[in-house]
Short mmCIF file of C-alpha atoms in Angstrom, two decimals:
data_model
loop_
_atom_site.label_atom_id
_atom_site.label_comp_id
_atom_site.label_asym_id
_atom_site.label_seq_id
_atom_site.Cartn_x
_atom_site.Cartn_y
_atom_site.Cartn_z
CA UNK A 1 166.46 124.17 76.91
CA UNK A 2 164.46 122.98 79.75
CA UNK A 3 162.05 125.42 81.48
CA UNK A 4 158.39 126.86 82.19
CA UNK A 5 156.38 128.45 79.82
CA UNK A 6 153.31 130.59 81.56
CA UNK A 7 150.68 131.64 78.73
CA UNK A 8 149.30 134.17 77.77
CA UNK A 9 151.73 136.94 78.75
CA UNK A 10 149.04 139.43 78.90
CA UNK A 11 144.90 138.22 79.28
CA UNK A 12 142.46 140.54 79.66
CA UNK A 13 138.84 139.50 81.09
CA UNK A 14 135.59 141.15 81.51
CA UNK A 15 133.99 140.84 84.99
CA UNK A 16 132.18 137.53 85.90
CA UNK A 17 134.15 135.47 83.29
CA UNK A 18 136.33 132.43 84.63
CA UNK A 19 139.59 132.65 82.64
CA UNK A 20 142.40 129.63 82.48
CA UNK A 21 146.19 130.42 83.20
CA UNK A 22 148.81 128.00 81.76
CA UNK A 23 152.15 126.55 83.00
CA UNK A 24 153.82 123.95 81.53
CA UNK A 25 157.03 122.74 82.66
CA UNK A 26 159.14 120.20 80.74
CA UNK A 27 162.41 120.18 83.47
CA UNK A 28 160.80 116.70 84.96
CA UNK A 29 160.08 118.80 88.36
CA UNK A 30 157.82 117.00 90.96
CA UNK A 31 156.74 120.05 92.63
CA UNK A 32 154.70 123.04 90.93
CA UNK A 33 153.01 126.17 92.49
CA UNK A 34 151.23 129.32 91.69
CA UNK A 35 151.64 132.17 92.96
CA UNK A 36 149.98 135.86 92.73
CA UNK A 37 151.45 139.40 92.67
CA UNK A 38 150.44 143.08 93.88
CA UNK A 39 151.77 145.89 92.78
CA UNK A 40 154.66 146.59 95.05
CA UNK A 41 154.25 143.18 96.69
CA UNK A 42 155.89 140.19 97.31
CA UNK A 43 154.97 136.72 96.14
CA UNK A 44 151.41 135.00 97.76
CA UNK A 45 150.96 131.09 97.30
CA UNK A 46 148.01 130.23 95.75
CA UNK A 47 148.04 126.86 94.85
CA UNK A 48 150.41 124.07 94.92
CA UNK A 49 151.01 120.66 93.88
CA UNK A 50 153.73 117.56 95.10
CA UNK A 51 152.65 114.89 93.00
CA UNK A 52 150.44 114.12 89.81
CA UNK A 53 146.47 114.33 90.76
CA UNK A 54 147.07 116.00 94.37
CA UNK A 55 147.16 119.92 94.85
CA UNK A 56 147.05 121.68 98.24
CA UNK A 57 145.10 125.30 99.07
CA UNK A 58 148.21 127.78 99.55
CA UNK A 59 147.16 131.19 101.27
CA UNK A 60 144.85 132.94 98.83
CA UNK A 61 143.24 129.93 97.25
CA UNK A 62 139.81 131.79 97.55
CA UNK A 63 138.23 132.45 93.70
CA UNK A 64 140.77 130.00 92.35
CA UNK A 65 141.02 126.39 90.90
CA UNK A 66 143.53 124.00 89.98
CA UNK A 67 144.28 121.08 88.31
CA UNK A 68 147.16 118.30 87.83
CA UNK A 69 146.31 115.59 85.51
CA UNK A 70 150.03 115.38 83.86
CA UNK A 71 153.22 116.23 85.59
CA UNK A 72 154.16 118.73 83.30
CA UNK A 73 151.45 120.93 83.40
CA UNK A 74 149.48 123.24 86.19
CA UNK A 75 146.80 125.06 84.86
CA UNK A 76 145.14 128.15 86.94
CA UNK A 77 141.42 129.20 86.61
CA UNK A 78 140.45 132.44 87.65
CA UNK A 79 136.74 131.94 88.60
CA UNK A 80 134.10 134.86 88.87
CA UNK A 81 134.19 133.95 93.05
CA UNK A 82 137.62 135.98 92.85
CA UNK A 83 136.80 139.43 93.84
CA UNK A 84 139.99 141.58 92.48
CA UNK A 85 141.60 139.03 90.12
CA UNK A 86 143.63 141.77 88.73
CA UNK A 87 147.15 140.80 89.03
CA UNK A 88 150.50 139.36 88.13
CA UNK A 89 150.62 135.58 88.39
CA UNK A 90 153.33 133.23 88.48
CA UNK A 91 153.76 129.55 88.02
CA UNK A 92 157.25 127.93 89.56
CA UNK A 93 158.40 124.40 89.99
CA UNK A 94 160.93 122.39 91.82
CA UNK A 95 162.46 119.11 92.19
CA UNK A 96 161.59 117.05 95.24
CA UNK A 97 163.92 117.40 98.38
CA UNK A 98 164.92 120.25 100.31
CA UNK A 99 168.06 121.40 99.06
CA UNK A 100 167.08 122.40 95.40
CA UNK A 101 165.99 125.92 94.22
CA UNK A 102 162.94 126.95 92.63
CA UNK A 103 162.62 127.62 88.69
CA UNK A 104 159.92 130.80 87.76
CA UNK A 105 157.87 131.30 84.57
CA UNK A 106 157.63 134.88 82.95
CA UNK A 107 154.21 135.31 84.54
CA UNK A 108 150.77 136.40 83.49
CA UNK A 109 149.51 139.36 83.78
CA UNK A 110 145.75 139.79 83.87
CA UNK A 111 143.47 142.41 84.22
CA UNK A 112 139.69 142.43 84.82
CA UNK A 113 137.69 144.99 82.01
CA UNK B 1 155.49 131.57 109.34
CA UNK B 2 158.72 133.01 110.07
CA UNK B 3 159.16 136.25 108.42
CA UNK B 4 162.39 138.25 107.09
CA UNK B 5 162.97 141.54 107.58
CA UNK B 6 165.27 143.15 104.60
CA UNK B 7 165.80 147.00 104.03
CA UNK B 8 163.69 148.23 101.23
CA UNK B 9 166.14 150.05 98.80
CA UNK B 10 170.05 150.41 98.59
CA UNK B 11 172.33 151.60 95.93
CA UNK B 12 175.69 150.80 94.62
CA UNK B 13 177.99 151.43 92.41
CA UNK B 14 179.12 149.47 89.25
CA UNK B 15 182.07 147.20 90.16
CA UNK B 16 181.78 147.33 93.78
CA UNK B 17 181.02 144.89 95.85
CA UNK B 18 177.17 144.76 97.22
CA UNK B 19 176.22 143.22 100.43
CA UNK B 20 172.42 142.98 101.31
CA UNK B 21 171.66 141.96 104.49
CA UNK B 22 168.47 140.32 105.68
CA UNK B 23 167.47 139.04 109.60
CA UNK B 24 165.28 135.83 110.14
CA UNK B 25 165.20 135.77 113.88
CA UNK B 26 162.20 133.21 113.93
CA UNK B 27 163.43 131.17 111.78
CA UNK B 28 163.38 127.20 112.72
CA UNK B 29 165.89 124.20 112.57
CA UNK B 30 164.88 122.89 108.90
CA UNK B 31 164.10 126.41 107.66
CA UNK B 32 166.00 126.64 103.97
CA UNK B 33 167.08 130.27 103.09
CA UNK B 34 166.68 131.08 99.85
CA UNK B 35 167.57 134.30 97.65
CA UNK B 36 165.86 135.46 94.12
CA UNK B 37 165.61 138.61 92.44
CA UNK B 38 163.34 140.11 90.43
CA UNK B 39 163.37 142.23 86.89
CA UNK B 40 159.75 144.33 86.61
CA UNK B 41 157.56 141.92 84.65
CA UNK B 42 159.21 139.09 84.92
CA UNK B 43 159.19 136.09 87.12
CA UNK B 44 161.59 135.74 89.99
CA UNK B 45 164.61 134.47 89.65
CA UNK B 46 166.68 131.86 91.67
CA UNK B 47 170.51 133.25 93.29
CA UNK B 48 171.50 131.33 95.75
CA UNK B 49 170.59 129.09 98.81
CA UNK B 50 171.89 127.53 102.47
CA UNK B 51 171.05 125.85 105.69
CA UNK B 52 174.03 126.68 107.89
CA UNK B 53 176.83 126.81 106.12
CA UNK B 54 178.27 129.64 103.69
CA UNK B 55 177.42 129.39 100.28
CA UNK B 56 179.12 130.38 96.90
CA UNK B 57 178.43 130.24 93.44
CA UNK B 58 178.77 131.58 90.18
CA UNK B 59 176.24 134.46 90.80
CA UNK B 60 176.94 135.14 94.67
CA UNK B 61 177.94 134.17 98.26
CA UNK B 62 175.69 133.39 101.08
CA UNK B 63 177.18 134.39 104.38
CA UNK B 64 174.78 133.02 107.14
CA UNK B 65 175.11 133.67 110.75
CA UNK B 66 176.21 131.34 113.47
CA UNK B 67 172.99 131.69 115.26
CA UNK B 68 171.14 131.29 111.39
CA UNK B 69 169.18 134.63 112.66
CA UNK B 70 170.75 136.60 109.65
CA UNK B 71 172.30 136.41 106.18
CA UNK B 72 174.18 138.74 104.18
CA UNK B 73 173.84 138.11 100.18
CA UNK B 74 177.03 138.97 98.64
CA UNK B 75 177.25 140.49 95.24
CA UNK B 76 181.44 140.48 94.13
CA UNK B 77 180.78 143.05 91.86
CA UNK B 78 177.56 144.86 90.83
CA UNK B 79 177.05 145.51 86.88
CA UNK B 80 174.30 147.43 86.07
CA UNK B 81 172.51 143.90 85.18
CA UNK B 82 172.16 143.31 89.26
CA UNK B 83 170.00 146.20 89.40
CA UNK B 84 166.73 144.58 90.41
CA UNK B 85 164.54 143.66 93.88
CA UNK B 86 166.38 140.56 96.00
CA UNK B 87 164.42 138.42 97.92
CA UNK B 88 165.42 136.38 100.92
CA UNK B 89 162.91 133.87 101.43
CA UNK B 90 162.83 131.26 103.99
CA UNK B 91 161.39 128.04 102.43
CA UNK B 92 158.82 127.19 105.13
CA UNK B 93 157.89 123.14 106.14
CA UNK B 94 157.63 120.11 103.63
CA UNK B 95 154.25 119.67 105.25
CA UNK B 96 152.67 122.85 103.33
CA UNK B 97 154.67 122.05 99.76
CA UNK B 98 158.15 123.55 100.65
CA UNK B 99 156.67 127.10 100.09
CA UNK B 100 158.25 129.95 99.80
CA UNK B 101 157.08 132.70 102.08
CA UNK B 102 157.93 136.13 100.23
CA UNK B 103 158.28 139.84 101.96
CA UNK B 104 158.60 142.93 100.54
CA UNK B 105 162.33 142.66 99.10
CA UNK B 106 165.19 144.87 98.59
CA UNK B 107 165.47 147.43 95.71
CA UNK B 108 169.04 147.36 94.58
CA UNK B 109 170.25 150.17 91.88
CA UNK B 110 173.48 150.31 90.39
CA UNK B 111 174.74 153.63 89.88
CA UNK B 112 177.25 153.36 86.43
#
């Protein structure tokens, strides 16, 4: 079955240590994104990406990097520049055009020791 | 960005039919709106979307307002599965990657 896969489901890292998020998609989706999650909170957009080796700052891209060498895959890096990484992230991805929905991964949650 | 406004909790009961409203009054022309829900620890996930027209499918309906300033998310009938926080999201310009702009959702518990 077609989907996205977001690993490790739990990641714990000590302070100052850049840490790697993964998302993989295999549902042929143009579009990818991560996003980040408070306690409480809605959604914030990190990161995003239309196309293969082009990414876009979303509205929290401070402390964070991404990359997009393959279509399937999105990795997040968690650098030591974020101050309170702590969180639940999320990768998503969507088919190009307007009228299509958006397809979630499980998340990540990480949490800074 | 336009924002939704949605109320932050309701309950219903198992069976019934559940209708969560949500207002958009800045929203623009080409402004999708979108609905997902979310389980605790898990990622969001997709219900339901419209532009202008109402909207049905296997999960829900979409009943959007003439003036596109509101929507109601229709649930036929809540099982105790539905239980979980609904998001209506408006998915903003092309021009910044289709986001989705999130608020603060509504709680929905299903009493058995």
């Amino acid at each position: 079955d077609g989907g996205i896969t977001q690993s490790p489901k739990y990641l714990f890292r000590k302070e100052g240590q850049n840490v790697t998020l993964s998302c993989e998609q295999n549902l042929n989706h143009d579009a990818m994104y991560w996003y980040r999650q408070d306690p409480g909170q809605g959604l914030r957009l990190i990161y995003y990406s239309q196309i293969v080796n082009d990414f876009q700052k979303g509205d929290i891209a401070e402390g964070y990097s991404v990359s997009r060498e393959k279509k399937e895959s999105f990795p997040l890096t968690v650098t030591s520049a974020q101050k309170n990484p702590t969180a639940f992230y999320l990768c998503a991805s969507k088919i190009g055009g307007a009228n299509y929905g958006y397809t979630f991964g499980s998340g990540t949650r990480l949490t800074v020791v | 960005d336009a924002k939704t406004t949605q109320p932050n909790s309701m309950e219903s009961n198992e069976e019934e039919p559940v209708h969560l409203p949500c207002n958009h009054s800045t929203i623009s022309g080409t402004d999708y709106i979108h609905w997902y829900r979310q389980l605790p620890s898990q990622g969001p996930e997709y219900v339901i979307h419209g532009l202008t027209s109402n909207v049905n499918n296997r999960m829900a309906s979409l009943a959007i307002a003439e003036d596109r300033k509101s929507s109601t998310l229709i649930l036929h009938r809540a099982t105790l599965r539905d239980a979980a926080v609904y998001y209506c999201i408006l998915r903003g310009p092309y021009n910044q990657g289709g986001k989705l702009i999130f608020g603060q959702g509504t709680e929905l518990s299903v009493k058995p």
